[in-house]
């Protein structure tokens, strides 16, 4: 399973990229707005740091604007995936851009039918938002199971990019289902790294070594 970071925060991107954890990045207008500053600089920098796919989202809601913006966004890097909303114009843009060899991520997907249609339009990625479904009392992970079954039945090449992830259990469940990608807020990736027994174990190793060193003051590893 690929791990993308769902952020425009350069510090987090560098931090997790240095650990070799990141296969790509997803951004959206809200995430760019959260960071403030000049979004162009942020998009350019992200595309330089990350070798894998970087999803950058169009703002236009009509077809020709999406195509124009999609092509402009591609100038930030060869690894740019154009993110379009799951609307009739979005799917039309997905079809056109994909036909030209420009990869597309169809975002704001909340039903298996929407995912099926995005795959038919040639999307490289489909982004179901599971946390937002959970938020309204629906089962977000059930949507991932349904999409996985549909894509497998017909051998669609479109990748399931699980988005709107809220906690590490979402990641385990998505991996068990066999989702292609999870895109994680930095806080979720931080939580995945941690375990209290790791901290206690490390503390014990270090204090035991200090005891040993007391009798061998000059010893070094
Ligand atoms: O890529 C955006 C998606 O992950 C949205 O997440 O937390 O705003 O529902 P959230």
PDB file of C-alpha atoms and ligand atoms in Angstrom:
ATOM      1  CA  UNK A   1       0.000   0.000   0.000  1.00  0.00           C
ATOM      2  CA  UNK A   2       1.295   3.438  -0.903  1.00  0.00           C
ATOM      3  CA  UNK A   3       1.369   6.214   1.701  1.00  0.00           C
ATOM      4  CA  UNK A   4       0.680   9.784   0.665  1.00  0.00           C
ATOM      5  CA  UNK A   5       0.738  12.754   3.046  1.00  0.00           C
ATOM      6  CA  UNK A   6      -2.401  14.894   2.970  1.00  0.00           C
ATOM      7  CA  UNK A   7      -0.902  18.309   3.593  1.00  0.00           C
ATOM      8  CA  UNK A   8       0.768  21.385   2.147  1.00  0.00           C
ATOM      9  CA  UNK A   9       2.986  21.759   5.214  1.00  0.00           C
ATOM     10  CA  UNK A  10       6.579  21.684   3.957  1.00  0.00           C
ATOM     11  CA  UNK A  11       8.086  20.876   7.335  1.00  0.00           C
ATOM     12  CA  UNK A  12       5.943  17.735   7.720  1.00  0.00           C
ATOM     13  CA  UNK A  13       6.585  16.739   4.126  1.00  0.00           C
ATOM     14  CA  UNK A  14      10.372  16.980   4.616  1.00  0.00           C
ATOM     15  CA  UNK A  15      10.222  15.203   7.978  1.00  0.00           C
ATOM     16  CA  UNK A  16       8.388  12.111   6.725  1.00  0.00           C
ATOM     17  CA  UNK A  17      10.102  12.108   3.340  1.00  0.00           C
ATOM     18  CA  UNK A  18      13.484  11.916   5.115  1.00  0.00           C
ATOM     19  CA  UNK A  19      12.222   8.714   6.798  1.00  0.00           C
ATOM     20  CA  UNK A  20      11.475   7.243   3.377  1.00  0.00           C
ATOM     21  CA  UNK A  21       7.761   6.947   4.141  1.00  0.00           C
ATOM     22  CA  UNK A  22       6.184   9.039   1.410  1.00  0.00           C
ATOM     23  CA  UNK A  23       5.061   7.776  -1.984  1.00  0.00           C
ATOM     24  CA  UNK A  24       3.256  11.005  -2.790  1.00  0.00           C
ATOM     25  CA  UNK A  25       1.321  14.043  -1.571  1.00  0.00           C
ATOM     26  CA  UNK A  26      -2.258  15.182  -1.827  1.00  0.00           C
ATOM     27  CA  UNK A  27      -3.241  18.808  -1.382  1.00  0.00           C
ATOM     28  CA  UNK A  28      -6.451  20.743  -1.761  1.00  0.00           C
ATOM     29  CA  UNK A  29      -7.397  24.433  -1.522  1.00  0.00           C
ATOM     30  CA  UNK A  30      -8.248  24.077   2.188  1.00  0.00           C
ATOM     31  CA  UNK A  31      -4.865  22.537   3.015  1.00  0.00           C
ATOM     32  CA  UNK A  32      -3.008  25.259   1.063  1.00  0.00           C
ATOM     33  CA  UNK A  33      -5.096  27.945   2.761  1.00  0.00           C
ATOM     34  CA  UNK A  34      -4.264  26.482   6.185  1.00  0.00           C
ATOM     35  CA  UNK A  35      -0.539  27.050   5.539  1.00  0.00           C
ATOM     36  CA  UNK A  36      -1.022  30.637   4.294  1.00  0.00           C
ATOM     37  CA  UNK A  37       1.770  32.315   2.311  1.00  0.00           C
ATOM     38  CA  UNK A  38       2.048  32.039  -1.446  1.00  0.00           C
ATOM     39  CA  UNK A  39       0.406  28.783  -2.619  1.00  0.00           C
ATOM     40  CA  UNK A  40       2.448  28.821  -5.851  1.00  0.00           C
ATOM     41  CA  UNK A  41       5.716  28.622  -3.901  1.00  0.00           C
ATOM     42  CA  UNK A  42       4.320  25.815  -1.766  1.00  0.00           C
ATOM     43  CA  UNK A  43       3.182  23.765  -4.780  1.00  0.00           C
ATOM     44  CA  UNK A  44       6.510  24.282  -6.526  1.00  0.00           C
ATOM     45  CA  UNK A  45       8.497  23.272  -3.448  1.00  0.00           C
ATOM     46  CA  UNK A  46       6.367  20.158  -2.799  1.00  0.00           C
ATOM     47  CA  UNK A  47       6.909  18.975  -6.379  1.00  0.00           C
ATOM     48  CA  UNK A  48      10.667  19.422  -5.936  1.00  0.00           C
ATOM     49  CA  UNK A  49      10.857  17.526  -2.631  1.00  0.00           C
ATOM     50  CA  UNK A  50       8.630  14.607  -3.596  1.00  0.00           C
ATOM     51  CA  UNK A  51       9.522  12.202  -6.392  1.00  0.00           C
ATOM     52  CA  UNK A  52       6.119  10.471  -6.430  1.00  0.00           C
ATOM     53  CA  UNK A  53       2.701  11.768  -7.448  1.00  0.00           C
ATOM     54  CA  UNK A  54       1.597  15.167  -6.125  1.00  0.00           C
ATOM     55  CA  UNK A  55      -2.117  15.920  -6.438  1.00  0.00           C
ATOM     56  CA  UNK A  56      -2.857  19.607  -7.063  1.00  0.00           C
ATOM     57  CA  UNK A  57      -6.491  20.637  -7.329  1.00  0.00           C
ATOM     58  CA  UNK A  58      -8.238  22.838  -9.878  1.00  0.00           C
ATOM     59  CA  UNK A  59     -10.446  25.673  -8.632  1.00  0.00           C
ATOM     60  CA  UNK A  60     -12.608  26.114 -11.702  1.00  0.00           C
ATOM     61  CA  UNK A  61     -15.960  24.341 -11.669  1.00  0.00           C
ATOM     62  CA  UNK A  62     -16.475  24.306 -15.416  1.00  0.00           C
ATOM     63  CA  UNK A  63     -14.808  22.118 -18.030  1.00  0.00           C
ATOM     64  CA  UNK A  64     -12.680  24.577 -20.014  1.00  0.00           C
ATOM     65  CA  UNK A  65     -11.398  26.275 -16.856  1.00  0.00           C
ATOM     66  CA  UNK A  66     -10.463  22.886 -15.401  1.00  0.00           C
ATOM     67  CA  UNK A  67      -8.493  21.974 -18.523  1.00  0.00           C
ATOM     68  CA  UNK A  68      -6.686  25.330 -18.521  1.00  0.00           C
ATOM     69  CA  UNK A  69      -5.866  25.110 -14.803  1.00  0.00           C
ATOM     70  CA  UNK A  70      -4.951  21.435 -15.041  1.00  0.00           C
ATOM     71  CA  UNK A  71      -2.381  22.205 -17.723  1.00  0.00           C
ATOM     72  CA  UNK A  72      -1.008  25.117 -15.695  1.00  0.00           C
ATOM     73  CA  UNK A  73      -0.747  22.929 -12.590  1.00  0.00           C
ATOM     74  CA  UNK A  74       1.253  20.379 -14.588  1.00  0.00           C
ATOM     75  CA  UNK A  75       3.937  23.015 -15.055  1.00  0.00           C
ATOM     76  CA  UNK A  76       4.835  22.690 -11.367  1.00  0.00           C
ATOM     77  CA  UNK A  77       6.309  19.256 -12.069  1.00  0.00           C
ATOM     78  CA  UNK A  78       6.144  16.105 -14.154  1.00  0.00           C
ATOM     79  CA  UNK A  79       4.782  14.313 -11.081  1.00  0.00           C
ATOM     80  CA  UNK A  80       1.654  16.493 -10.826  1.00  0.00           C
ATOM     81  CA  UNK A  81      -1.668  14.684 -10.805  1.00  0.00           C
ATOM     82  CA  UNK A  82      -4.569  17.009 -11.583  1.00  0.00           C
ATOM     83  CA  UNK A  83      -7.294  16.787  -8.972  1.00  0.00           C
ATOM     84  CA  UNK A  84     -10.824  17.470 -10.197  1.00  0.00           C
ATOM     85  CA  UNK A  85     -14.121  17.323  -8.312  1.00  0.00           C
ATOM     86  CA  UNK A  86     -16.613  14.512  -8.866  1.00  0.00           C
ATOM     87  CA  UNK A  87     -18.999  16.540 -11.048  1.00  0.00           C
ATOM     88  CA  UNK A  88     -20.133  16.198 -14.687  1.00  0.00           C
ATOM     89  CA  UNK A  89     -17.574  18.825 -15.743  1.00  0.00           C
ATOM     90  CA  UNK A  90     -14.956  17.153 -13.563  1.00  0.00           C
ATOM     91  CA  UNK A  91     -15.485  13.819 -15.314  1.00  0.00           C
ATOM     92  CA  UNK A  92     -15.398  15.482 -18.726  1.00  0.00           C
ATOM     93  CA  UNK A  93     -12.095  17.117 -17.787  1.00  0.00           C
ATOM     94  CA  UNK A  94     -10.887  13.775 -16.414  1.00  0.00           C
ATOM     95  CA  UNK A  95     -11.620  12.110 -19.757  1.00  0.00           C
ATOM     96  CA  UNK A  96      -9.848  14.846 -21.782  1.00  0.00           C
ATOM     97  CA  UNK A  97      -6.783  15.162 -19.549  1.00  0.00           C
ATOM     98  CA  UNK A  98      -6.394  11.372 -19.179  1.00  0.00           C
ATOM     99  CA  UNK A  99      -6.631  10.948 -22.966  1.00  0.00           C
ATOM    100  CA  UNK A 100      -3.709  13.376 -23.268  1.00  0.00           C
ATOM    101  CA  UNK A 101      -1.681  11.314 -20.804  1.00  0.00           C
ATOM    102  CA  UNK A 102      -2.214  13.706 -17.875  1.00  0.00           C
ATOM    103  CA  UNK A 103      -3.035  11.722 -14.732  1.00  0.00           C
ATOM    104  CA  UNK A 104      -6.189  12.719 -12.847  1.00  0.00           C
ATOM    105  CA  UNK A 105      -7.381  12.240  -9.285  1.00  0.00           C
ATOM    106  CA  UNK A 106     -11.172  12.489  -8.951  1.00  0.00           C
ATOM    107  CA  UNK A 107     -11.909  13.883  -5.501  1.00  0.00           C
ATOM    108  CA  UNK A 108     -14.968  14.290  -3.252  1.00  0.00           C
ATOM    109  CA  UNK A 109     -16.195  10.758  -3.925  1.00  0.00           C
ATOM    110  CA  UNK A 110     -18.840   9.518  -1.504  1.00  0.00           C
ATOM    111  CA  UNK A 111     -20.552   6.583  -3.256  1.00  0.00           C
ATOM    112  CA  UNK A 112     -19.605   3.409  -5.154  1.00  0.00           C
ATOM    113  CA  UNK A 113     -21.404   4.722  -8.238  1.00  0.00           C
ATOM    114  CA  UNK A 114     -19.323   7.892  -8.241  1.00  0.00           C
ATOM    115  CA  UNK A 115     -16.160   5.773  -7.994  1.00  0.00           C
ATOM    116  CA  UNK A 116     -17.328   3.558 -10.867  1.00  0.00           C
ATOM    117  CA  UNK A 117     -17.972   6.593 -13.068  1.00  0.00           C
ATOM    118  CA  UNK A 118     -14.601   8.162 -12.215  1.00  0.00           C
ATOM    119  CA  UNK A 119     -12.892   4.908 -13.225  1.00  0.00           C
ATOM    120  CA  UNK A 120     -14.865   4.831 -16.493  1.00  0.00           C
ATOM    121  CA  UNK A 121     -13.653   8.400 -17.196  1.00  0.00           C
ATOM    122  CA  UNK A 122     -10.057   7.234 -16.999  1.00  0.00           C
ATOM    123  CA  UNK A 123      -9.049   8.518 -13.558  1.00  0.00           C
ATOM    124  CA  UNK A 124      -5.671   7.357 -12.241  1.00  0.00           C
ATOM    125  CA  UNK A 125      -6.954   7.783  -8.682  1.00  0.00           C
ATOM    126  CA  UNK A 126     -10.370   7.962  -7.112  1.00  0.00           C
ATOM    127  CA  UNK A 127     -10.539   9.642  -3.684  1.00  0.00           C
ATOM    128  CA  UNK A 128     -13.340   8.436  -1.411  1.00  0.00           C
ATOM    129  CA  UNK A 129     -13.598  10.598   1.751  1.00  0.00           C
ATOM    130  CA  UNK A 130     -14.231   8.081   4.500  1.00  0.00           C
ATOM    131  CA  UNK A 131     -13.940  10.329   7.573  1.00  0.00           C
ATOM    132  CA  UNK A 132     -16.576  12.724   6.289  1.00  0.00           C
ATOM    133  CA  UNK A 133     -18.958   9.765   5.812  1.00  0.00           C
ATOM    134  CA  UNK A 134     -18.223   8.571   9.366  1.00  0.00           C
ATOM    135  CA  UNK A 135     -18.905  12.144  10.533  1.00  0.00           C
ATOM    136  CA  UNK A 136     -22.493  11.933   9.268  1.00  0.00           C
ATOM    137  CA  UNK A 137     -23.117   8.497  10.759  1.00  0.00           C
ATOM    138  CA  UNK A 138     -22.325   6.384   7.692  1.00  0.00           C
ATOM    139  CA  UNK A 139     -19.667   3.668   7.386  1.00  0.00           C
ATOM    140  CA  UNK A 140     -16.832   5.175   5.365  1.00  0.00           C
ATOM    141  CA  UNK A 141     -14.813   1.962   5.294  1.00  0.00           C
ATOM    142  CA  UNK A 142     -17.757   0.054   3.830  1.00  0.00           C
ATOM    143  CA  UNK A 143     -17.486   2.345   0.807  1.00  0.00           C
ATOM    144  CA  UNK A 144     -13.851   1.269   0.340  1.00  0.00           C
ATOM    145  CA  UNK A 145     -14.893  -2.417   0.416  1.00  0.00           C
ATOM    146  CA  UNK A 146     -17.567  -1.794  -2.209  1.00  0.00           C
ATOM    147  CA  UNK A 147     -15.241   0.134  -4.519  1.00  0.00           C
ATOM    148  CA  UNK A 148     -12.548  -2.524  -4.132  1.00  0.00           C
ATOM    149  CA  UNK A 149     -15.004  -5.251  -5.143  1.00  0.00           C
ATOM    150  CA  UNK A 150     -16.301  -3.303  -8.148  1.00  0.00           C
ATOM    151  CA  UNK A 151     -12.819  -2.416  -9.416  1.00  0.00           C
ATOM    152  CA  UNK A 152     -11.666  -6.032  -8.969  1.00  0.00           C
ATOM    153  CA  UNK A 153     -14.732  -7.451 -10.751  1.00  0.00           C
ATOM    154  CA  UNK A 154     -13.931  -5.471 -13.889  1.00  0.00           C
ATOM    155  CA  UNK A 155     -10.185  -5.147 -13.528  1.00  0.00           C
ATOM    156  CA  UNK A 156     -10.260  -1.333 -13.493  1.00  0.00           C
ATOM    157  CA  UNK A 157      -6.752   0.118 -13.280  1.00  0.00           C
ATOM    158  CA  UNK A 158      -7.957   3.160 -11.316  1.00  0.00           C
ATOM    159  CA  UNK A 159      -6.338   3.218  -7.869  1.00  0.00           C
ATOM    160  CA  UNK A 160      -8.348   3.619  -4.685  1.00  0.00           C
ATOM    161  CA  UNK A 161      -6.863   6.544  -2.747  1.00  0.00           C
ATOM    162  CA  UNK A 162      -8.471   6.491   0.687  1.00  0.00           C
ATOM    163  CA  UNK A 163      -8.866  10.095   1.858  1.00  0.00           C
ATOM    164  CA  UNK A 164     -10.274  11.930   4.869  1.00  0.00           C
ATOM    165  CA  UNK A 165      -8.536   9.498   7.207  1.00  0.00           C
ATOM    166  CA  UNK A 166      -8.975  10.365  10.868  1.00  0.00           C
ATOM    167  CA  UNK A 167      -6.942   7.791  12.841  1.00  0.00           C
ATOM    168  CA  UNK A 168      -4.537   4.823  12.542  1.00  0.00           C
ATOM    169  CA  UNK A 169      -7.320   2.186  12.656  1.00  0.00           C
ATOM    170  CA  UNK A 170      -8.613   3.610   9.376  1.00  0.00           C
ATOM    171  CA  UNK A 171      -5.181   2.842   7.892  1.00  0.00           C
ATOM    172  CA  UNK A 172      -5.156  -0.776   9.103  1.00  0.00           C
ATOM    173  CA  UNK A 173      -8.689  -1.345   7.815  1.00  0.00           C
ATOM    174  CA  UNK A 174      -7.863   0.193   4.421  1.00  0.00           C
ATOM    175  CA  UNK A 175      -4.760  -2.011   4.178  1.00  0.00           C
ATOM    176  CA  UNK A 176      -6.756  -5.158   5.046  1.00  0.00           C
ATOM    177  CA  UNK A 177      -9.222  -4.348   2.269  1.00  0.00           C
ATOM    178  CA  UNK A 178      -6.329  -3.865  -0.148  1.00  0.00           C
ATOM    179  CA  UNK A 179      -6.778  -0.168  -0.947  1.00  0.00           C
ATOM    180  CA  UNK A 180      -3.969   1.072  -3.195  1.00  0.00           C
ATOM    181  CA  UNK A 181      -3.167   4.294  -1.329  1.00  0.00           C
ATOM    182  CA  UNK A 182      -3.943   6.038   1.945  1.00  0.00           C
ATOM    183  CA  UNK A 183      -3.435   9.769   2.234  1.00  0.00           C
ATOM    184  CA  UNK A 184      -2.691  10.714   5.809  1.00  0.00           C
ATOM    185  CA  UNK A 185      -2.747  13.919   7.821  1.00  0.00           C
ATOM    186  CA  UNK A 186       0.717  14.286   9.466  1.00  0.00           C
ATOM    187  CA  UNK A 187      -0.841  13.726  12.925  1.00  0.00           C
ATOM    188  CA  UNK A 188      -2.095  10.264  11.899  1.00  0.00           C
ATOM    189  CA  UNK A 189       1.304   9.256  10.529  1.00  0.00           C
ATOM    190  CA  UNK A 190       2.890  10.457  13.788  1.00  0.00           C
ATOM    191  CA  UNK A 191       0.486   8.269  15.780  1.00  0.00           C
ATOM    192  CA  UNK A 192       1.288   5.246  13.596  1.00  0.00           C
ATOM    193  CA  UNK A 193       4.977   5.594  14.531  1.00  0.00           C
ATOM    194  CA  UNK A 194       4.409   5.539  18.237  1.00  0.00           C
ATOM    195  CA  UNK A 195       3.883   2.826  20.839  1.00  0.00           C
ATOM    196  CA  UNK A 196       4.265   3.320  24.622  1.00  0.00           C
ATOM    197  CA  UNK A 197       6.161   0.015  24.926  1.00  0.00           C
ATOM    198  CA  UNK A 198       8.745   1.292  22.424  1.00  0.00           C
ATOM    199  CA  UNK A 199       9.346   4.350  24.644  1.00  0.00           C
ATOM    200  CA  UNK A 200       9.520   2.272  27.844  1.00  0.00           C
ATOM    201  CA  UNK A 201      11.807  -0.282  26.184  1.00  0.00           C
ATOM    202  CA  UNK A 202      14.206   2.395  24.964  1.00  0.00           C
ATOM    203  CA  UNK A 203      14.269   4.069  28.364  1.00  0.00           C
ATOM    204  CA  UNK A 204      15.178   0.728  29.975  1.00  0.00           C
ATOM    205  CA  UNK A 205      17.940  -0.012  27.438  1.00  0.00           C
ATOM    206  CA  UNK A 206      19.514   3.377  28.106  1.00  0.00           C
ATOM    207  CA  UNK A 207      19.309   3.200  31.906  1.00  0.00           C
ATOM    208  CA  UNK A 208      20.747  -0.371  31.884  1.00  0.00           C
ATOM    209  CA  UNK A 209      23.614   0.867  29.742  1.00  0.00           C
ATOM    210  CA  UNK A 210      24.278   3.700  32.229  1.00  0.00           C
ATOM    211  CA  UNK A 211      24.553   1.054  34.997  1.00  0.00           C
ATOM    212  CA  UNK A 212      27.061  -0.920  32.919  1.00  0.00           C
ATOM    213  CA  UNK A 213      28.998   2.251  32.132  1.00  0.00           C
ATOM    214  CA  UNK A 214      29.357   3.071  35.809  1.00  0.00           C
ATOM    215  CA  UNK A 215      31.808   0.178  36.106  1.00  0.00           C
ATOM    216  CA  UNK A 216      33.461   0.913  32.711  1.00  0.00           C
ATOM    217  CA  UNK A 217      33.620   4.729  32.446  1.00  0.00           C
ATOM    218  CA  UNK A 218      35.625   4.789  29.176  1.00  0.00           C
ATOM    219  CA  UNK A 219      33.547   2.249  27.262  1.00  0.00           C
ATOM    220  CA  UNK A 220      32.019   3.283  23.933  1.00  0.00           C
ATOM    221  CA  UNK A 221      29.976   1.338  21.391  1.00  0.00           C
TER     222      UNK A 221
HETATM  223  O1  LIG B   1      -7.529  15.233   0.679  1.00  0.00           O
HETATM  224  C1  LIG B   1      -8.515  15.783   1.464  1.00  0.00           C
HETATM  225  C2  LIG B   1      -9.255  14.809   2.320  1.00  0.00           C
HETATM  226  O2  LIG B   1      -8.378  13.905   2.876  1.00  0.00           O
HETATM  227  C3  LIG B   1     -10.151  15.530   3.285  1.00  0.00           C
HETATM  228  O3  LIG B   1      -9.934  15.280   4.617  1.00  0.00           O
HETATM  229  O4  LIG B   1     -10.162  15.669   7.021  1.00  0.00           O
HETATM  230  O5  LIG B   1     -10.895  17.445   5.417  1.00  0.00           O
HETATM  231  O6  LIG B   1     -12.209  15.351   5.663  1.00  0.00           O
HETATM  232  P1  LIG B   1     -10.851  15.975   5.718  1.00  0.00           P
END
